[in-house]
Short mmCIF file of C-alpha atoms in Angstrom, two decimals:
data_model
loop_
_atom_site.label_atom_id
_atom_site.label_comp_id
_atom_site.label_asym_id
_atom_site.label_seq_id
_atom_site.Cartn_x
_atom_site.Cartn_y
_atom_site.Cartn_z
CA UNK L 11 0.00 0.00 0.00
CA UNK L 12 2.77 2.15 1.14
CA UNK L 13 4.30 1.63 -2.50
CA UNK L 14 1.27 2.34 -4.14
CA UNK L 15 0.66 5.41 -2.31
CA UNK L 16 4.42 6.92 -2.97
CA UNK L 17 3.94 6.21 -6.67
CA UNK L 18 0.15 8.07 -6.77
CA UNK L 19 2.08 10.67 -5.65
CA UNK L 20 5.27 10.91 -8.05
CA UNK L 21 2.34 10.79 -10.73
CA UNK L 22 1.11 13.49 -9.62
CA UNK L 23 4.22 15.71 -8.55
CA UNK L 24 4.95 15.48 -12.58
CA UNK L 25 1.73 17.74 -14.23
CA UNK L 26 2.75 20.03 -10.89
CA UNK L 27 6.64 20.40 -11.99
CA UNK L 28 5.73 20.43 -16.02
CA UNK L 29 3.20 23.51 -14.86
CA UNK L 30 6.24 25.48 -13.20
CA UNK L 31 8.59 24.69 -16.10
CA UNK L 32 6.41 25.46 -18.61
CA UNK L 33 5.27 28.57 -16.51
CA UNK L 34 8.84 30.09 -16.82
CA UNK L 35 7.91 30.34 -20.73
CA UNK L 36 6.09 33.61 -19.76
CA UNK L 37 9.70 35.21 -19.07
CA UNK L 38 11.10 36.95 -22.51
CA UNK L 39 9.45 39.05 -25.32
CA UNK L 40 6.55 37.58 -27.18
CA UNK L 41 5.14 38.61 -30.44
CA UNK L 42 2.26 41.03 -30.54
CA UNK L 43 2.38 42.17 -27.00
CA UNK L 44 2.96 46.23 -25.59
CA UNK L 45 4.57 47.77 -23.34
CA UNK L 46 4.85 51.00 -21.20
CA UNK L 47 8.01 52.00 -19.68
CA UNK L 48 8.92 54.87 -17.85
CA UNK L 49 12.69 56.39 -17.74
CA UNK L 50 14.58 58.80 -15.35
CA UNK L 51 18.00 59.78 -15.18
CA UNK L 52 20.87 61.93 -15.94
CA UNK L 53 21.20 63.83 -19.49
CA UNK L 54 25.09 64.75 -20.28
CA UNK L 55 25.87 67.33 -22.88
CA UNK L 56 28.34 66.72 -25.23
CA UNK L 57 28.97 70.24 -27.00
CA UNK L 58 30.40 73.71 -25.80
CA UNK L 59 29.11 77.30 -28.14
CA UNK L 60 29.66 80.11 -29.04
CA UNK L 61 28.28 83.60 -28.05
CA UNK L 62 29.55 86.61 -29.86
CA UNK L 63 32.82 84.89 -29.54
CA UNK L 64 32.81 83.60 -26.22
CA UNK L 65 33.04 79.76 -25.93
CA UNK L 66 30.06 78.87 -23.42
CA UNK L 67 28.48 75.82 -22.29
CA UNK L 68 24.84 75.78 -22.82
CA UNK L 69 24.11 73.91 -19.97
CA UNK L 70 26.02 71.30 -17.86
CA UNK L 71 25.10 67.36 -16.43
CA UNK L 72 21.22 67.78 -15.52
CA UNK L 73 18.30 65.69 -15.52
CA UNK L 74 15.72 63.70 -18.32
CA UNK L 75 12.72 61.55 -17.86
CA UNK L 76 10.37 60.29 -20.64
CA UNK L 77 8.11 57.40 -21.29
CA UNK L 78 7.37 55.47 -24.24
CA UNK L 79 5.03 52.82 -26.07
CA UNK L 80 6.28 49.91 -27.64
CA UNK L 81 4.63 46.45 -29.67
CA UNK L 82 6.76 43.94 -29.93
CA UNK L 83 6.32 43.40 -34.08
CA UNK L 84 7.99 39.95 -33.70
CA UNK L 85 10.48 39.00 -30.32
CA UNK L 86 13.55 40.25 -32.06
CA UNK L 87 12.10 43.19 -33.27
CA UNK L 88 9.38 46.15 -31.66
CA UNK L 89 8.01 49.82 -33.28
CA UNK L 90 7.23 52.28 -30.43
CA UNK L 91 6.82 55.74 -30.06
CA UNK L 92 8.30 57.90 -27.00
CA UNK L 93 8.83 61.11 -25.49
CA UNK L 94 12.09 62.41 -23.47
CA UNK L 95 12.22 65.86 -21.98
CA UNK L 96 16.06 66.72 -20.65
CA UNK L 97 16.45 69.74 -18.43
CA UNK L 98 20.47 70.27 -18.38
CA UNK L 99 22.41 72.20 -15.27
CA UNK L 100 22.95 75.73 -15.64
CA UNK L 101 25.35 76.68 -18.15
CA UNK L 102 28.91 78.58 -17.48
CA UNK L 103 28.24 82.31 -16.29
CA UNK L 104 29.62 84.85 -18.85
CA UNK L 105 28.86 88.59 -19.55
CA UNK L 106 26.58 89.83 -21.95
CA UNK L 107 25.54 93.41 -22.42
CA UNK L 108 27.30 94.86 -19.20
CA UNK L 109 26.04 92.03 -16.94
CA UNK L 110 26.74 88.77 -16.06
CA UNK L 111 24.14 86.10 -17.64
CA UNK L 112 24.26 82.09 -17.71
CA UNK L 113 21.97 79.71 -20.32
CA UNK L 114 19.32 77.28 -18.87
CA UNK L 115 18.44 74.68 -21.42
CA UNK L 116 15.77 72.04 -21.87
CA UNK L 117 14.96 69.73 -24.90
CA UNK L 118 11.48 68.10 -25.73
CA UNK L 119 11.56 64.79 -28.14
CA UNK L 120 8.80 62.62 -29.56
CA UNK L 121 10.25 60.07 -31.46
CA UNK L 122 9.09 56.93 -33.59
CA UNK L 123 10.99 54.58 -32.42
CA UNK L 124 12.32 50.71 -33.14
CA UNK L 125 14.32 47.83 -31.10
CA UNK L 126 16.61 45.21 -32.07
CA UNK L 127 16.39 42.50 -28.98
CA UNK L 128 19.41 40.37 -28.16
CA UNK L 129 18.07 36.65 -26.15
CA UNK L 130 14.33 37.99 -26.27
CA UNK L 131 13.22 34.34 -25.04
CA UNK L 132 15.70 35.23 -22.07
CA UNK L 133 14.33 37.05 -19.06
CA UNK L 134 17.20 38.98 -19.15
CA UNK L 135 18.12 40.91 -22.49
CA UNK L 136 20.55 43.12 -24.53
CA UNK L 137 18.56 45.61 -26.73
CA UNK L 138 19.21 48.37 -29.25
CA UNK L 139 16.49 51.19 -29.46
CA UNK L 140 16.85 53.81 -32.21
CA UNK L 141 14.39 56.64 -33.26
CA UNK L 142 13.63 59.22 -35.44
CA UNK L 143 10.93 62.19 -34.83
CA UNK L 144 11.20 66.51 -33.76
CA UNK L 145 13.10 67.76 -31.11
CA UNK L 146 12.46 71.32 -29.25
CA UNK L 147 15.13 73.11 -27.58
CA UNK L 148 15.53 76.11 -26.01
CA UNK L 149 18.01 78.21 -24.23
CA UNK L 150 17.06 80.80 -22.29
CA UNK L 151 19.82 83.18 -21.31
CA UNK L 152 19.19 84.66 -17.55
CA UNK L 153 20.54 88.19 -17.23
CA UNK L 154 21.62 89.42 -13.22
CA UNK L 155 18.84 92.21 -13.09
CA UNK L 156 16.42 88.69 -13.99
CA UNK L 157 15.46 89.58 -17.19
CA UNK L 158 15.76 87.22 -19.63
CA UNK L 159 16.48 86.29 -23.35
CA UNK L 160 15.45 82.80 -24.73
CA UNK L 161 16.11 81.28 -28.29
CA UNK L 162 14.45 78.13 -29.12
CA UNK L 163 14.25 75.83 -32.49
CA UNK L 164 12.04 72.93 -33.64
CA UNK L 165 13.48 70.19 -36.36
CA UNK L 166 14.61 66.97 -37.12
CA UNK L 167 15.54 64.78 -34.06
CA UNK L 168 17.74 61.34 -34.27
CA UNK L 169 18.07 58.63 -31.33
CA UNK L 170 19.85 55.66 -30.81
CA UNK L 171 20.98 53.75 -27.55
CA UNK L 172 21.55 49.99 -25.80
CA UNK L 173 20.01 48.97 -22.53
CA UNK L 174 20.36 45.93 -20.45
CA UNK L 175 16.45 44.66 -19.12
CA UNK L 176 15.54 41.96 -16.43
CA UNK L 177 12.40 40.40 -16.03
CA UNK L 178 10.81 40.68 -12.44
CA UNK L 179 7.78 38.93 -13.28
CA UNK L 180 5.67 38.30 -15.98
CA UNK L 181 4.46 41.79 -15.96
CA UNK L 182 6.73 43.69 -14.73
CA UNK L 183 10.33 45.01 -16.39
CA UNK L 184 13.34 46.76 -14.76
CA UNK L 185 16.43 47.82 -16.77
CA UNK L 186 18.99 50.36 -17.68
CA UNK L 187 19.60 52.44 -20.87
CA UNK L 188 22.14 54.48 -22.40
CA UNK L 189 21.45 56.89 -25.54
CA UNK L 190 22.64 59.02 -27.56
CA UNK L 191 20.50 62.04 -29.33
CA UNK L 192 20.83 64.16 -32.23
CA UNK L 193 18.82 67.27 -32.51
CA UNK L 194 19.46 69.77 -35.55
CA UNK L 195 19.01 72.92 -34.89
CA UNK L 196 17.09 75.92 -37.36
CA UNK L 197 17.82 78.80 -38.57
CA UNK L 198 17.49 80.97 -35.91
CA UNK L 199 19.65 78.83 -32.89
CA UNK L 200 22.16 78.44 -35.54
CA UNK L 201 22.97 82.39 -36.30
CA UNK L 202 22.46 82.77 -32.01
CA UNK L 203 25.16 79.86 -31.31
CA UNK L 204 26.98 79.04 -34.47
CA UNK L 205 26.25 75.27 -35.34
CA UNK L 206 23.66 73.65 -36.92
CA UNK L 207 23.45 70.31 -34.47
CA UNK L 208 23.14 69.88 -30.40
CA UNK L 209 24.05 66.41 -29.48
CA UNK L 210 24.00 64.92 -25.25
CA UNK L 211 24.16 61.50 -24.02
CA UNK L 212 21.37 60.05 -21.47
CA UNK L 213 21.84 57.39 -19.00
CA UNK L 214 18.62 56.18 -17.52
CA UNK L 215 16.81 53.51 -15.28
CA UNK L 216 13.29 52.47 -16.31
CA UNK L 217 10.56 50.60 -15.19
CA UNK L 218 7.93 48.82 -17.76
CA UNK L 219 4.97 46.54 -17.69
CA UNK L 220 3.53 44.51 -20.82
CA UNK L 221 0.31 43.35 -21.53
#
């Protein structure tokens, strides 16, 4: 009976382990699922200007957060659209005018974006996002009497990164991501500063959930 009894009960241990195994499958990317992630870190310029002659830093290490969309197309492969605001530091203090004046600079993207994943069966994964969409920036120059002077421009932005992405659970994502950003700038921030492109790094943690 005893015998009997122990091997009722390795019969049914089986369906119990198989369920487990199996429910590990939910881990990865799967095709024709969405996500929403949310991002927050540090944005890190990359470019020093010009202002009528004097080399000046439009704004120094600050902060960006954004949030985007994405559908995973296939595993390897997702379309998305996000948005990333980046608020740098205050930029070097300089004199303009008679008084002493400093930039404070933000840039707005929206982007249409795509992903190449690395291991997406994996519950952890290597990923490359890239994107292409309009960027706003603006620099507002802060005079000491608190007046102020602000030049902005709207065109073509350009995106591309790699993050690292861990499965918590089967809804839930945590990860870390690295881009870079290309923002041209028009007419008018190009005769102000004297170049036609602002380019910064971002490195950010985010938090997603797919369903």
């Amino acid at each position: 009976m005893k015998k009997l009894l122990l091997l009722c009960a390795l019969f049914l241990s089986v369906p119990a382990a198989a369920q487990d195994y199996y429910g590990l499958q939910e881990y990865g990317l799967r095709k024709n699922t969405t996500r929403i992630e949310f991002y927050g870190g540090m944005v890190l310029p990359q470019d020093s200007w010009s202002h009528h002659g004097q080399e000046i830093d439009l704004g120094g290490t600050g902060w960006t957060a954004g949030i985007g969309f994405t559908r995973n197309i296939f595993p390897v492969f997702s379309l998305g659209v996000d948005g990333n605001y980046a608020q740098l530091g205050d930029g070097d203090t300089f004199i303009s005018g008679g008084q002493e004046s400093y930039y404070r600079t933000g840039i707005a993207t929206g982007l249409v974006t795509g992903r190449v994943n690395f291991f997406p069966s994996q519950a952890t994964r290597l990923y490359v996002p890239f994107g292409i969409g309009v960027g706003h920036m603006f620099a507002r120059q802060k005079m000491d009497d608190g007046s102020h002077l602000t030049t902005d421009s709207t065109d073509l932005a350009q995106m591309l990164g790699l993050g690292l992405e861990f499965d918590i659970d089967e809804t839930v994502i945590f990860g870390v991501e690295g881009r870079y950003y290309l923002i041209e700038a028009n007419s008018d921030f190009k005769d102000a500063f004297g170049k036609s492109r602002y380019h910064y790094m971002t490195v950010m943690l985010k938090i997603g959930c797919r369903f």
